[in-house]
PDB file of C-alpha atoms and ligand atoms in Angstrom:
ATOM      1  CA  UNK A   1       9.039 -18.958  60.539  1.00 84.00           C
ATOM      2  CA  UNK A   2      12.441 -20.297  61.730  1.00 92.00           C
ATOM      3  CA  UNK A   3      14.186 -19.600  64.848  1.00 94.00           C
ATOM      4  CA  UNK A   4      17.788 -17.953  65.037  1.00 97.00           C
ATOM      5  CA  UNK A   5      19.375 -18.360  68.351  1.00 98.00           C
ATOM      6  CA  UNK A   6      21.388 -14.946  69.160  1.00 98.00           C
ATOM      7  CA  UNK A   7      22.335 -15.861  72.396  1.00 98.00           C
ATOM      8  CA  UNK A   8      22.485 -18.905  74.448  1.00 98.00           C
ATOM      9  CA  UNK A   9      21.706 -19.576  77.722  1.00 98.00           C
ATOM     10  CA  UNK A  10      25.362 -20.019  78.556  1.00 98.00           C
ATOM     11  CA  UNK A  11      26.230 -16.612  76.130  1.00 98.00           C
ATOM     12  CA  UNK A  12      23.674 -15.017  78.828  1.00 98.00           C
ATOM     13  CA  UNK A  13      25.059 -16.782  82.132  1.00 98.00           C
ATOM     14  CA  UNK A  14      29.190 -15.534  81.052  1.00 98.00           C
ATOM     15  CA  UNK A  15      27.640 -12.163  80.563  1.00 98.00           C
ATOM     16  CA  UNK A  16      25.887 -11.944  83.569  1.00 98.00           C
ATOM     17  CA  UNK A  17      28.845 -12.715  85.603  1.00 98.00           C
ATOM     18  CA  UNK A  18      31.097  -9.710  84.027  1.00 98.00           C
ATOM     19  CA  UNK A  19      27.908  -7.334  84.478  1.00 98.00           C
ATOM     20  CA  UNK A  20      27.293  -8.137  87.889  1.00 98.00           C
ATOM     21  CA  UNK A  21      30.743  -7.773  88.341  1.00 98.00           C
ATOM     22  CA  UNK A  22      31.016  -3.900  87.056  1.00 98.00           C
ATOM     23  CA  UNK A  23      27.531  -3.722  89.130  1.00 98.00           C
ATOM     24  CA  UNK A  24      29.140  -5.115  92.354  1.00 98.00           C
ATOM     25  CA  UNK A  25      31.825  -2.584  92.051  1.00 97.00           C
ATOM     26  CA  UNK A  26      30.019   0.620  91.260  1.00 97.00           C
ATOM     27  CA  UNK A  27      27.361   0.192  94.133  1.00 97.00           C
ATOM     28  CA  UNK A  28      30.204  -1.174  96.822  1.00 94.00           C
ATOM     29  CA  UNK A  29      29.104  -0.613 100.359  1.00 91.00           C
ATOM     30  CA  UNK A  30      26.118   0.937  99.019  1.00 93.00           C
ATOM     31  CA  UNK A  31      22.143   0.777 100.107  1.00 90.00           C
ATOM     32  CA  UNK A  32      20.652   0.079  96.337  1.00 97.00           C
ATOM     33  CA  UNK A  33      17.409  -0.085  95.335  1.00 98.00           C
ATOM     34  CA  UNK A  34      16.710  -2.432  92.198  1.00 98.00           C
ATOM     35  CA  UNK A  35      14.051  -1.688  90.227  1.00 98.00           C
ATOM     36  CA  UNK A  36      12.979  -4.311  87.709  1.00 98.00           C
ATOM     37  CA  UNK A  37      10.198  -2.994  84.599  1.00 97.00           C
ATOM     38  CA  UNK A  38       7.388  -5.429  84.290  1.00 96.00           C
ATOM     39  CA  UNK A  39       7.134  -7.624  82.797  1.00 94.00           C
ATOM     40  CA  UNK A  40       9.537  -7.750  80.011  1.00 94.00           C
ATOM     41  CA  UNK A  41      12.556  -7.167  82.821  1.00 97.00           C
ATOM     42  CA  UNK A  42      11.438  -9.701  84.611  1.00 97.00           C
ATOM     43  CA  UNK A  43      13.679 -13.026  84.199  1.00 98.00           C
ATOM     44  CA  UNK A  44      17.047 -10.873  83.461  1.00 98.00           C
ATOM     45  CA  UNK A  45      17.014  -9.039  86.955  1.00 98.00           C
ATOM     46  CA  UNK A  46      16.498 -12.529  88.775  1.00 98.00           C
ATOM     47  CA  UNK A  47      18.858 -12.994  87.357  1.00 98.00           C
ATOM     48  CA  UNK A  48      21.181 -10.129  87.934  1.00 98.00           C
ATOM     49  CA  UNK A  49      19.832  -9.265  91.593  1.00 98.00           C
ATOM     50  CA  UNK A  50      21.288 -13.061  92.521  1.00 98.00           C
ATOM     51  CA  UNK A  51      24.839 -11.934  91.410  1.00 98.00           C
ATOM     52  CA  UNK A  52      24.949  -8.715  93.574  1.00 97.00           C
ATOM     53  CA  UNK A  53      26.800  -8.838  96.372  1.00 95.00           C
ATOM     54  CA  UNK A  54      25.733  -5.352  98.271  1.00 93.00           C
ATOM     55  CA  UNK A  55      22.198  -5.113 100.278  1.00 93.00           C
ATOM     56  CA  UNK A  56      19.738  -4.775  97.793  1.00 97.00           C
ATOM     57  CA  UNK A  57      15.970  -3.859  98.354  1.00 98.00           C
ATOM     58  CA  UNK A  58      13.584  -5.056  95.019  1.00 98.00           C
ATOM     59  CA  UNK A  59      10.476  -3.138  94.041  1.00 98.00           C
ATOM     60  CA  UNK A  60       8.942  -3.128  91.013  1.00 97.00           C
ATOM     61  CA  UNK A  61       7.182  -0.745  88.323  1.00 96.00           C
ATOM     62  CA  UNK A  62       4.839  -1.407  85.775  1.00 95.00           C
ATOM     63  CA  UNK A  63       4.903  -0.112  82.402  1.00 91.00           C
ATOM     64  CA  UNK A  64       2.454  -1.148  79.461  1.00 83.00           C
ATOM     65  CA  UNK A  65       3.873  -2.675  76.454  1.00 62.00           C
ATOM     66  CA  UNK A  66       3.062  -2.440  73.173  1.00 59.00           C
ATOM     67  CA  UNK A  67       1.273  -5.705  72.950  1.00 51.00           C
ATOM     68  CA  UNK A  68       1.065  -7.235  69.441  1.00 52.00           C
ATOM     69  CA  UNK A  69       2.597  -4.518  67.772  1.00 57.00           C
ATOM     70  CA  UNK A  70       6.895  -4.251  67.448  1.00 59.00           C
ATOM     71  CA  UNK A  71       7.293  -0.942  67.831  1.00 60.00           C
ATOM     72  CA  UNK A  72       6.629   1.381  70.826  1.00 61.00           C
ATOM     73  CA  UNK A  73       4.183   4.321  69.955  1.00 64.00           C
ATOM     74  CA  UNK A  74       5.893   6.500  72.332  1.00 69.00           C
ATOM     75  CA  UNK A  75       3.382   6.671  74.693  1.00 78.00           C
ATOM     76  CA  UNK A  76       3.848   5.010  78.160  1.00 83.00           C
ATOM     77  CA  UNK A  77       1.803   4.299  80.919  1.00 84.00           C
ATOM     78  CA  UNK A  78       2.485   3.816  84.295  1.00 85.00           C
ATOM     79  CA  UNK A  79       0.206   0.584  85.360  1.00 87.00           C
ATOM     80  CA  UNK A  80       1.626   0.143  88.746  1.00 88.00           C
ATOM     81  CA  UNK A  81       3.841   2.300  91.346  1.00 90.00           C
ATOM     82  CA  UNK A  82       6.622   1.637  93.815  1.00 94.00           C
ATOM     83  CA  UNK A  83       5.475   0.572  97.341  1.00 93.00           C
ATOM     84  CA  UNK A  84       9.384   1.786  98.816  1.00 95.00           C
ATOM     85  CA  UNK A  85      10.830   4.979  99.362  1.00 96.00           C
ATOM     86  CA  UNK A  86      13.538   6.194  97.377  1.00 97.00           C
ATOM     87  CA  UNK A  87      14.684   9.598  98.556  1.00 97.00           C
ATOM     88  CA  UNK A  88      18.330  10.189  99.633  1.00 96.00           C
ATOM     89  CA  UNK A  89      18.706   5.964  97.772  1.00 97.00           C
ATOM     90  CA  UNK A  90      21.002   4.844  94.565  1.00 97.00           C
ATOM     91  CA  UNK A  91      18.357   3.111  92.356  1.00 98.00           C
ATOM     92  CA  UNK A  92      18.716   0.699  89.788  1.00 98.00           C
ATOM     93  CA  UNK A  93      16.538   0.590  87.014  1.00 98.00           C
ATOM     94  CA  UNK A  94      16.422  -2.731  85.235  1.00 98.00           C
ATOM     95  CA  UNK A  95      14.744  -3.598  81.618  1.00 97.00           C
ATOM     96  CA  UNK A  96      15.066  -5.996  79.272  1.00 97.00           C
ATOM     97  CA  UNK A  97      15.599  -4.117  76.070  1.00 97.00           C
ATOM     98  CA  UNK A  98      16.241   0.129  74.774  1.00 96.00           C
ATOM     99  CA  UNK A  99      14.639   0.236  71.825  1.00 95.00           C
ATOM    100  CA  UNK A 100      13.527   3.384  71.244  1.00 94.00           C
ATOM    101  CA  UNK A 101      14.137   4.855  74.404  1.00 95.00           C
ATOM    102  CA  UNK A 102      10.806   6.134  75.459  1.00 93.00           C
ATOM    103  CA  UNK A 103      10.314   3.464  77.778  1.00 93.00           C
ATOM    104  CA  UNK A 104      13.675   4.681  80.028  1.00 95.00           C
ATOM    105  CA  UNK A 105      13.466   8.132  79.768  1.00 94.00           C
ATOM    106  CA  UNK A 106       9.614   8.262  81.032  1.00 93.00           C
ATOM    107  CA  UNK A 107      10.370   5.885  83.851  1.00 95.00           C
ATOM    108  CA  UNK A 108      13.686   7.788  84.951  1.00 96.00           C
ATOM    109  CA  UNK A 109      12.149  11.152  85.341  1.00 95.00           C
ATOM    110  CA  UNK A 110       9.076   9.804  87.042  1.00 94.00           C
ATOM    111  CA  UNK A 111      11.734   8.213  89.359  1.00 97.00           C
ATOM    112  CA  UNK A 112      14.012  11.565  89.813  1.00 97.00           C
ATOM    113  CA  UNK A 113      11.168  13.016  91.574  1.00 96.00           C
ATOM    114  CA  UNK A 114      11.083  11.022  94.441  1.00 96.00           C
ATOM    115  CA  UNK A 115      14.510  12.366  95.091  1.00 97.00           C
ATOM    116  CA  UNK A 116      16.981   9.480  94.664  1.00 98.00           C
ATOM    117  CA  UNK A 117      20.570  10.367  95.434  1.00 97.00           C
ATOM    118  CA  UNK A 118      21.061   8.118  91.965  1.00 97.00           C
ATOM    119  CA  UNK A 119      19.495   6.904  89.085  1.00 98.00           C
ATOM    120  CA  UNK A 120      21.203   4.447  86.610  1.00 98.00           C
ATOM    121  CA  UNK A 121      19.936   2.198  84.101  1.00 98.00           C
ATOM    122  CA  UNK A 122      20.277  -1.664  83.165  1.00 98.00           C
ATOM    123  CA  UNK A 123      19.508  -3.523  80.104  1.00 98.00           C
ATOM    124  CA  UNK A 124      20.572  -6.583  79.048  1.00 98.00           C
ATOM    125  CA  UNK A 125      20.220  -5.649  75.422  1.00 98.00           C
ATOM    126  CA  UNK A 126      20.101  -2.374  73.895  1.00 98.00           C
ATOM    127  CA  UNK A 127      19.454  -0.907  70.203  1.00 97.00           C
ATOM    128  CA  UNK A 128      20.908   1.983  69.780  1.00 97.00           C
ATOM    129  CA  UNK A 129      20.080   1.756  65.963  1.00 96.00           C
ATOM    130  CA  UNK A 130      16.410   2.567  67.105  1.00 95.00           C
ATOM    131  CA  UNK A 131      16.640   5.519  69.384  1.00 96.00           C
ATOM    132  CA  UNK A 132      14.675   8.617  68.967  1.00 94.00           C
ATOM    133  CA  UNK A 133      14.937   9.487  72.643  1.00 94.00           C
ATOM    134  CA  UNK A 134      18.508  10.712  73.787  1.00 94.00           C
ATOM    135  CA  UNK A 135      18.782   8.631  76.457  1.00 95.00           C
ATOM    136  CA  UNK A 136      22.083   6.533  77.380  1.00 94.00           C
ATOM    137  CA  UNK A 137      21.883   2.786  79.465  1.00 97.00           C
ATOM    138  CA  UNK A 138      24.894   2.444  82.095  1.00 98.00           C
ATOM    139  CA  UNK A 139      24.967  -1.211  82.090  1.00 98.00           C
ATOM    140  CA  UNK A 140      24.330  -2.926  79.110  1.00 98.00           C
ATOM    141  CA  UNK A 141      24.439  -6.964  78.611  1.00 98.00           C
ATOM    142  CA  UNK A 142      24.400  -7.357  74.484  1.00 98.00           C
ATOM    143  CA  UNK A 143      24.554  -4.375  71.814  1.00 98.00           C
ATOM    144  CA  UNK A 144      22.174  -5.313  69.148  1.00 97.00           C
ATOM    145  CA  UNK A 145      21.486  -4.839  65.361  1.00 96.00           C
ATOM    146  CA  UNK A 146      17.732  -3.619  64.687  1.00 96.00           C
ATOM    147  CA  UNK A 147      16.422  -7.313  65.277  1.00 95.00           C
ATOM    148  CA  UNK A 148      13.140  -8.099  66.762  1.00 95.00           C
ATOM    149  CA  UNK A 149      13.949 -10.348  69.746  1.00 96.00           C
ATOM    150  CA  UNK A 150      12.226 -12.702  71.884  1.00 97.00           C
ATOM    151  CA  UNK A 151      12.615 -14.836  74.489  1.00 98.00           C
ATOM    152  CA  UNK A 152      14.763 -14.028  77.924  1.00 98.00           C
ATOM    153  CA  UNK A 153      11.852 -11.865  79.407  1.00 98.00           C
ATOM    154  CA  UNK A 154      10.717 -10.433  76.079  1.00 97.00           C
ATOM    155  CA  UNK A 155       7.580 -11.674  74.408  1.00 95.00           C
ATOM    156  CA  UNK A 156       6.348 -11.957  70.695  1.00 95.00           C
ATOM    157  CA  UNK A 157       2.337 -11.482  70.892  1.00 92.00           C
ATOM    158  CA  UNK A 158       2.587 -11.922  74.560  1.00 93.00           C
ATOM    159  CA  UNK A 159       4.203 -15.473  74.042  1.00 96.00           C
ATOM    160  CA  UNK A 160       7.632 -17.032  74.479  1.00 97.00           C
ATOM    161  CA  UNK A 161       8.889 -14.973  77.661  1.00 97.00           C
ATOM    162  CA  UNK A 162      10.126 -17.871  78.968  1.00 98.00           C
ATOM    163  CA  UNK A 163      12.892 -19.127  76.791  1.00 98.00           C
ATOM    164  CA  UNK A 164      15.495 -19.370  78.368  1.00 98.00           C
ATOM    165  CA  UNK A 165      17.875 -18.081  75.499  1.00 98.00           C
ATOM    166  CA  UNK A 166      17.731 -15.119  73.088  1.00 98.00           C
ATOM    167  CA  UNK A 167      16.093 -15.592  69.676  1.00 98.00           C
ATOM    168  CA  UNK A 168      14.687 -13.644  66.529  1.00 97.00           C
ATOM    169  CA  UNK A 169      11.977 -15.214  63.749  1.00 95.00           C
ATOM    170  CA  UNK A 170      12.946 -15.268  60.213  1.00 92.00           C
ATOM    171  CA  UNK A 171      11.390 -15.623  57.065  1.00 84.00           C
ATOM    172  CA  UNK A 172      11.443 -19.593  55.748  1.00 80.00           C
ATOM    173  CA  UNK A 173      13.770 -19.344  52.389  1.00 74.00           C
ATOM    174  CA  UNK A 174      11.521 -21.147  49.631  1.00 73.00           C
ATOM    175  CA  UNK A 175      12.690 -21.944  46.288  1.00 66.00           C
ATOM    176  CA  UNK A 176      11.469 -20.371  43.363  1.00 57.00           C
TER     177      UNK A 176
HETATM  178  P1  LIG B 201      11.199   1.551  73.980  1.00 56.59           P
HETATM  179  O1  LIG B 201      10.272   2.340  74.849  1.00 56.59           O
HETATM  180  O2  LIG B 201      10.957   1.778  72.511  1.00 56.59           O
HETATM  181  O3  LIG B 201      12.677   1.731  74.343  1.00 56.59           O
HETATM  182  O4  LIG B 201      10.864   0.030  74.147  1.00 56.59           O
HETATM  183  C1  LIG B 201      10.630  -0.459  75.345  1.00 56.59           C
HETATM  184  C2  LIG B 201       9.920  -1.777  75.405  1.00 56.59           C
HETATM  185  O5  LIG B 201       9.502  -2.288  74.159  1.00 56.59           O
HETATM  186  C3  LIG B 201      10.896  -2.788  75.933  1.00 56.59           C
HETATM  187  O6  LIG B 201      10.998  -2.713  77.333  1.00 56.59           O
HETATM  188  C4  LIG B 201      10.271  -4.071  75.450  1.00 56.59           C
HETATM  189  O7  LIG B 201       9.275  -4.487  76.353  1.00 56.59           O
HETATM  190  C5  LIG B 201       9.640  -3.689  74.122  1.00 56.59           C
HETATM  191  N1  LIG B 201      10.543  -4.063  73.017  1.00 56.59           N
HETATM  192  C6  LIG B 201      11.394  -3.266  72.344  1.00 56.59           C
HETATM  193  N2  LIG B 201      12.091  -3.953  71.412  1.00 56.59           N
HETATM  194  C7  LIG B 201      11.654  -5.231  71.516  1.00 56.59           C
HETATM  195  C8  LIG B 201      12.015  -6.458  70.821  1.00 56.59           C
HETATM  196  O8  LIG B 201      12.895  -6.525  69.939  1.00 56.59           O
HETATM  197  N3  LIG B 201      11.345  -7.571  71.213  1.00 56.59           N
HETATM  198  C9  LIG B 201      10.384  -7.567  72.196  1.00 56.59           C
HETATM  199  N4  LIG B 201      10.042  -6.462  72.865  1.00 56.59           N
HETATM  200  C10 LIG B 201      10.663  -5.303  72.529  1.00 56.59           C
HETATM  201 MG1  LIG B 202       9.615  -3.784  78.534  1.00 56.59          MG
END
């Protein structure tokens, strides 16, 4: 299999900048919570939390993948829970990818009742080919074609969440 490159780590760093920047100005003067999905969210919101320029208190969530397989079976479970409160707080919610959706929409209406004054969701790239859930990301980095991707956060059989840039595998061409 051969590697395409969708985007590079410089594609990612000009992004980041113009995101933060929408970010910075919607959550002005405000207390936010940022709430990063393990593990795939992982490297984008280090990302993204050291562009913000408001007081921003991290926590974390864990929901569990789908492993080897590339596509979510809908159901999602929560490994690990917040340690802050968020009642009365603007939260954040930060993921690497909407594919289908479930992911989200599970995780946001866990998070609406702990009574949050606001919930709104980040992902640096989003499939909206691929939804079944009607759910809608506030912040998006990169709109994507129904692509598996790796790297940036997101893994392929657990592997290559560390690549700094934004790849998919394809097929070899051989001659016939
Ligand atoms: P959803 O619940 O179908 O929206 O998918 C959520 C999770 O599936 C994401 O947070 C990723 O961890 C994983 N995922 C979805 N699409 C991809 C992909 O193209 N590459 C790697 N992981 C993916
Ligand atoms: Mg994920």
């Amino acid at each position: 299999m051969k590697m395409r490159i969708l985007f590079t780590q410089d594609d990612i760093a000009t992004r980041l900048d113009s995101l933060a920047d929408e970010i910075n100005r919607n959550f002005q003067g405000k207390d936010l919570v940022v709430i990063p999905l393990l593990r795939g969210g992982f490297v984008f919101a280090s990302d993204l939390v050291r562009r913000l320029q408001m007081p921003v208190e991290i926590d974390f969530l864990t929901t569990s993948s789908y492993e080897d397989a590339q596509s979510s079976s809908g159901v999602v479970e929560m490994l690990s829970d917040l340690r802050c409160d968020i009642s009365g707080r603007d939260v954040l919610l930060v993921d690497d990818i909407i594919d289908s959706g479930h992911t989200l929409k599970v995780v946001r209406d866990y998070l609406a009742q702990r009574g949050p004054r606001s919930i709104r969701l980040c992902t640096m790239l989003d499939k909206p080919a691929r939804r079944t859930v009607a759910i809608q990301p506030d912040f998006v980095g990169f709109t994507i074609e129904d692509v598996f991707i790796v790297g940036y956060g997101l893994d392929y059989g657990r592997y290559y969440r560390n690549v700094p840039y934004i790849f998919t595998f394809e097929e070899e061409e051989h001659d016939s």
